[in-house]
Amino acid sequence: MQAVQVKINQKMAFENTTDSGNETKAARIVFHTKDLNLWYGADHALKNLNLNIYENEVTAIIGPSGCGKSTYLKTLNRMNDLISSVRITGDVHYRGRNIFDPTYHVEELRTSVGMVFQKPNPFPKSIYENIVYGPKLHGIKNKKILDEIVERSLRGAALFDEVKDRLKENAYGLSGGQQQRLCIARALAIEPDVILMDEPTSALDPISTLKIEELMQSLKQEYSIVIVTHNMQQAARISDRTAFFLNGECIEYDVTDTIFYRPSNQKTEEYITGRFG
Amino acid sequence: MKQMNREVVTNKMNRRLKMNTLAKWIFFGITLLILCILVILLVRIFSQGMAYFDWHFLTNFASRRAENAGILGPLVGSLMLMVVVIPIALILGIGTAIYLEEYAKKNWFTHFIETNIQNLAGVPSIVFGLLGLTIFVNVFGMGPSILAGGLTLALLVLPIIVVTAQEAIRAVPNHLAHASLGLGATKWQTIQKVILPSALPGILTGSILALSRAIGETAPLIVVGALVFVNYLPSGFMDGFAAIPIQIYNWTIRPQEEFQQLAAAGIILMLILLIVLNATAVWLRNKLNRKQQ
């Protein structure tokens, strides 16, 4: 049954890619992680990870606190570089390129791999300035293009109608849920390929959470999304694939339905049924 | 069984509340005392100095006769010193702070440098005067010039600017820098567009404190060789100079009552300069804050 499901999925995947051009099946893999190990000082935080992230899917990473799920997410756009005690072995390939290759500039990687953080973190600037921050960094100065980017990004994040009359006002005046959607819009503005989300709804109320979950469903048409979440129901609701992490290891990674209804590992089952975590 | 005895709690309550009220009045009294001292100081200076503080005072050179004496030379000298001090102290100070906070690896060597900069802030100003005399006046051959004096003052206030700017930069929330880096910004773009604008109010406050100190310093300038009597305007930064605090000092050591009053007038001028400096900073800070919002 499980095998059949995977097969169906792969078949659908194959059809998807043939629709969009003559890419091979391998091109559908966005991130290919091979034997990834990561240490914070002496603390072995990620152990021998091997997993692939697929295009136009929502991939959820679940697991108890301290299991390494956020660490793995931050490895994908190399935000871990900011911590000086980090040591990494193994490879992560983004669209076939090793992200740890010294000739691959992290700024270039992060232009393709955007990130939304746990706590909404808009800049203390206007809504408009928040959105155009990224495009301006990359040299876009034309006012008309910037205006278009702002509208497209805000629409993409389902925020445009709520803020269209106050684009020049400070982003701190928005509610927490609106701020988080603004951060998503800000990430969309640089037209990334992948969006990483680190517990994006954990600081939000249920209604804002619902809005962002709906948003992710529409975003995955164009983007690939990796989300770390504490909330198992959320993972079950929104993701196509789920990885279960425990103590820095990837215990099980499969299509979400399989993980939640027919997990092959006993630890996964125990976690999902709430026996620990 | 119960470890909290209600009776004891009730008995102690009264005493605790009294202490609470007492603490408030003690701190209020201390503040009042300081305010009184300040008011007495101001009243004394203004009642002594206002008689001499007029246009004539601002536009005339020093004189042996009190009724002719003015402060033009030292005023221009102090302003020209500031022209040297402000850019040099700000550029070197903020630059150092940015390097130490954003680029330097957090190891023992950086820590060693930071500790030493903090210690430098406590070194007596006359020591900086001696340093200025040795290096700028003699080794670099600048002579007792405005440039040498300004560089010496810049060195003197540099540690204060570095330390306060470091604190301001450190206070910018990390999540803002992460947001910027996450959008593919380089480190420099992040510093320029996110960190510095957020840290600017704090940096400005520290810088103004430092510059206020520079404008009031006497000892290092005397060591560097500032003049106590000038009746010409410096024509450039390599000329000799006088400064307001030196002139004030020079007047106060004269026995005649008139010169005491001149000194008070000089202090009024100095207070005005400080207020202008502070007001500029506040205005600049509000303007930048508004722009950011």
Tab-separated table of N, CA and C in Angstrom, chain A residues 77 79 82 107 110-111 113-115 117 119 121-126 133-134 137-138 168-170 172 186-187 190, chain B residues 105-106 173-187 189-191 193-194 197-198 289 291-293:
chain	number	residue	atom	x	y	z
A	77	ASN	N	19.545	27.331	3.931
A	77	ASN	CA	19.959	28.609	3.343
A	77	ASN	C	21.175	29.175	4.091
A	79	MET	N	21.848	29.836	7.126
A	79	MET	CA	21.744	30.809	8.211
A	79	MET	C	22.572	30.356	9.409
A	82	LEU	N	25.964	31.919	10.706
A	82	LEU	CA	26.077	33.051	11.627
A	82	LEU	C	26.556	32.613	13.004
A	107	GLU	N	24.940	34.722	-0.392
A	107	GLU	CA	23.949	35.736	-0.773
A	107	GLU	C	23.139	35.264	-1.988
A	110	ARG	N	20.707	32.549	-0.871
A	110	ARG	CA	19.559	33.079	-0.114
A	110	ARG	C	18.599	33.872	-0.995
A	111	THR	N	19.059	34.286	-2.166
A	111	THR	CA	18.150	34.943	-3.106
A	111	THR	C	17.181	33.924	-3.695
A	113	VAL	N	16.567	30.904	-2.004
A	113	VAL	CA	15.966	30.186	-0.891
A	113	VAL	C	15.596	31.201	0.192
A	114	GLY	N	14.347	31.646	0.170
A	114	GLY	CA	13.904	32.668	1.123
A	114	GLY	C	13.531	32.051	2.455
A	115	MET	N	13.359	32.915	3.445
A	115	MET	CA	13.060	32.377	4.772
A	115	MET	C	12.032	33.227	5.505
A	117	PHE	N	10.587	33.617	9.435
A	117	PHE	CA	11.053	33.224	10.762
A	117	PHE	C	9.907	32.975	11.728
A	119	LYS	N	9.258	34.320	14.749
A	119	LYS	CA	8.597	35.543	15.206
A	119	LYS	C	8.526	36.497	14.027
A	121	ASN	N	9.246	39.379	11.879
A	121	ASN	CA	10.346	40.332	12.067
A	121	ASN	C	10.410	41.379	10.956
A	122	PRO	N	9.305	42.159	10.804
A	122	PRO	CA	9.386	43.237	9.803
A	122	PRO	C	10.420	44.272	10.242
A	123	PHE	N	10.955	45.009	9.255
A	123	PHE	CA	11.861	46.103	9.579
A	123	PHE	C	11.043	47.267	10.132
A	124	PRO	N	11.665	48.102	10.967
A	124	PRO	CA	10.920	49.275	11.474
A	124	PRO	C	10.779	50.345	10.400
A	125	LYS	N	10.183	49.971	9.271
A	125	LYS	CA	9.987	50.876	8.141
A	125	LYS	C	8.535	50.731	7.696
A	126	SER	N	8.197	51.444	6.638
A	126	SER	CA	6.828	51.342	6.131
A	126	SER	C	6.601	49.977	5.490
A	133	TYR	N	12.626	46.194	0.119
A	133	TYR	CA	13.982	46.058	0.676
A	133	TYR	C	14.811	45.049	-0.125
A	134	GLY	N	14.250	43.855	-0.328
A	134	GLY	CA	14.974	42.807	-1.057
A	134	GLY	C	15.290	43.201	-2.494
A	137	LEU	N	18.005	45.704	-2.752
A	137	LEU	CA	19.327	45.130	-2.486
A	137	LEU	C	19.952	44.611	-3.765
A	138	HIS	N	19.085	44.046	-4.596
A	138	HIS	CA	19.597	43.413	-5.807
A	138	HIS	C	19.589	44.371	-6.988
A	168	LYS	N	2.307	53.298	3.176
A	168	LYS	CA	3.378	54.155	3.675
A	168	LYS	C	3.458	54.171	5.195
A	169	GLU	N	2.536	53.419	5.827
A	169	GLU	CA	2.559	53.416	7.292
A	169	GLU	C	3.528	52.369	7.821
A	170	ASN	N	3.961	52.589	9.066
A	170	ASN	CA	4.932	51.688	9.672
A	170	ASN	C	4.363	50.272	9.830
A	172	TYR	N	4.997	48.151	11.965
A	172	TYR	CA	4.753	47.754	13.347
A	172	TYR	C	3.308	47.999	13.759
A	186	ARG	N	7.442	39.832	1.864
A	186	ARG	CA	8.796	40.335	1.700
A	186	ARG	C	9.694	39.249	1.099
A	187	ALA	N	9.459	37.999	1.534
A	187	ALA	CA	10.234	36.900	0.967
A	187	ALA	C	9.848	36.668	-0.492
A	190	ILE	N	11.487	38.840	-3.696
A	190	ILE	CA	12.710	38.557	-4.443
A	190	ILE	C	12.549	37.305	-5.318
B	105	LYS	N	36.159	38.398	15.232
B	105	LYS	CA	35.803	37.122	15.867
B	105	LYS	C	35.804	37.326	17.375
B	106	LYS	N	34.849	36.683	18.051
B	106	LYS	CA	34.774	36.858	19.505
B	106	LYS	C	35.796	35.947	20.181
B	173	PRO	N	18.098	44.408	17.609
B	173	PRO	CA	17.687	43.003	17.699
B	173	PRO	C	18.250	42.163	16.549
B	174	ASN	N	18.740	40.980	16.903
B	174	ASN	CA	19.306	40.078	15.901
B	174	ASN	C	18.328	39.720	14.794
B	175	HIS	N	17.044	39.649	15.160
B	175	HIS	CA	16.093	39.165	14.158
B	175	HIS	C	15.985	40.120	12.972
B	176	LEU	N	16.326	41.394	13.191
B	176	LEU	CA	16.308	42.332	12.053
B	176	LEU	C	17.443	42.022	11.095
B	177	ALA	N	18.628	41.767	11.652
B	177	ALA	CA	19.768	41.422	10.802
B	177	ALA	C	19.485	40.114	10.064
B	178	HIS	N	18.872	39.145	10.758
B	178	HIS	CA	18.560	37.864	10.109
B	178	HIS	C	17.591	38.061	8.953
B	179	ALA	N	16.598	38.927	9.164
B	179	ALA	CA	15.625	39.180	8.096
B	179	ALA	C	16.347	39.700	6.856
B	180	SER	N	17.296	40.604	7.081
B	180	SER	CA	18.017	41.190	5.956
B	180	SER	C	18.903	40.154	5.267
B	181	LEU	N	19.681	39.419	6.068
B	181	LEU	CA	20.571	38.400	5.495
B	181	LEU	C	19.758	37.334	4.759
B	182	GLY	N	18.576	36.994	5.309
B	182	GLY	CA	17.728	35.983	4.707
B	182	GLY	C	17.200	36.383	3.330
B	183	LEU	N	17.256	37.688	3.044
B	183	LEU	CA	16.803	38.152	1.725
B	183	LEU	C	17.974	38.248	0.757
B	184	GLY	N	19.122	37.749	1.180
B	184	GLY	CA	20.275	37.750	0.283
B	184	GLY	C	21.123	38.999	0.385
B	185	ALA	N	20.938	39.782	1.454
B	185	ALA	CA	21.763	40.976	1.622
B	185	ALA	C	23.167	40.571	2.030
B	186	THR	N	24.152	41.349	1.603
B	186	THR	CA	25.509	41.112	2.093
B	186	THR	C	25.591	41.691	3.503
B	187	LYS	N	26.684	41.364	4.161
B	187	LYS	CA	26.867	41.861	5.524
B	187	LYS	C	26.879	43.389	5.539
B	189	GLN	N	25.566	45.501	3.349
B	189	GLN	CA	24.222	46.038	3.100
B	189	GLN	C	23.386	45.980	4.374
B	190	THR	N	23.518	44.872	5.114
B	190	THR	CA	22.753	44.730	6.352
B	190	THR	C	23.167	45.766	7.383
B	191	ILE	N	24.479	45.985	7.519
B	191	ILE	CA	24.969	46.981	8.477
B	191	ILE	C	24.456	48.362	8.087
B	193	LYS	N	21.930	49.316	6.000
B	193	LYS	CA	20.506	49.605	5.833
B	193	LYS	C	19.667	49.209	7.030
B	194	VAL	N	20.158	48.304	7.853
B	194	VAL	CA	19.340	47.855	8.974
B	194	VAL	C	19.981	48.194	10.318
B	197	PRO	N	20.948	52.314	10.902
B	197	PRO	CA	19.771	53.163	11.150
B	197	PRO	C	19.121	52.891	12.505
B	198	SER	N	19.067	51.616	12.913
B	198	SER	CA	18.443	51.313	14.202
B	198	SER	C	19.332	51.746	15.359
B	289	ASN	N	14.669	59.224	13.116
B	289	ASN	CA	13.667	58.288	13.589
B	289	ASN	C	12.409	58.367	12.744
B	291	LYS	N	12.178	59.447	9.720
B	291	LYS	CA	12.459	58.982	8.374
B	291	LYS	C	12.381	57.459	8.335
B	292	GLN	N	12.891	56.834	9.420
B	292	GLN	CA	12.877	55.380	9.464
B	292	GLN	C	11.465	54.842	9.547
B	293	GLN	N	10.598	55.626	10.192
B	293	GLN	CA	9.230	55.144	10.327
B	293	GLN	C	8.399	55.559	9.143
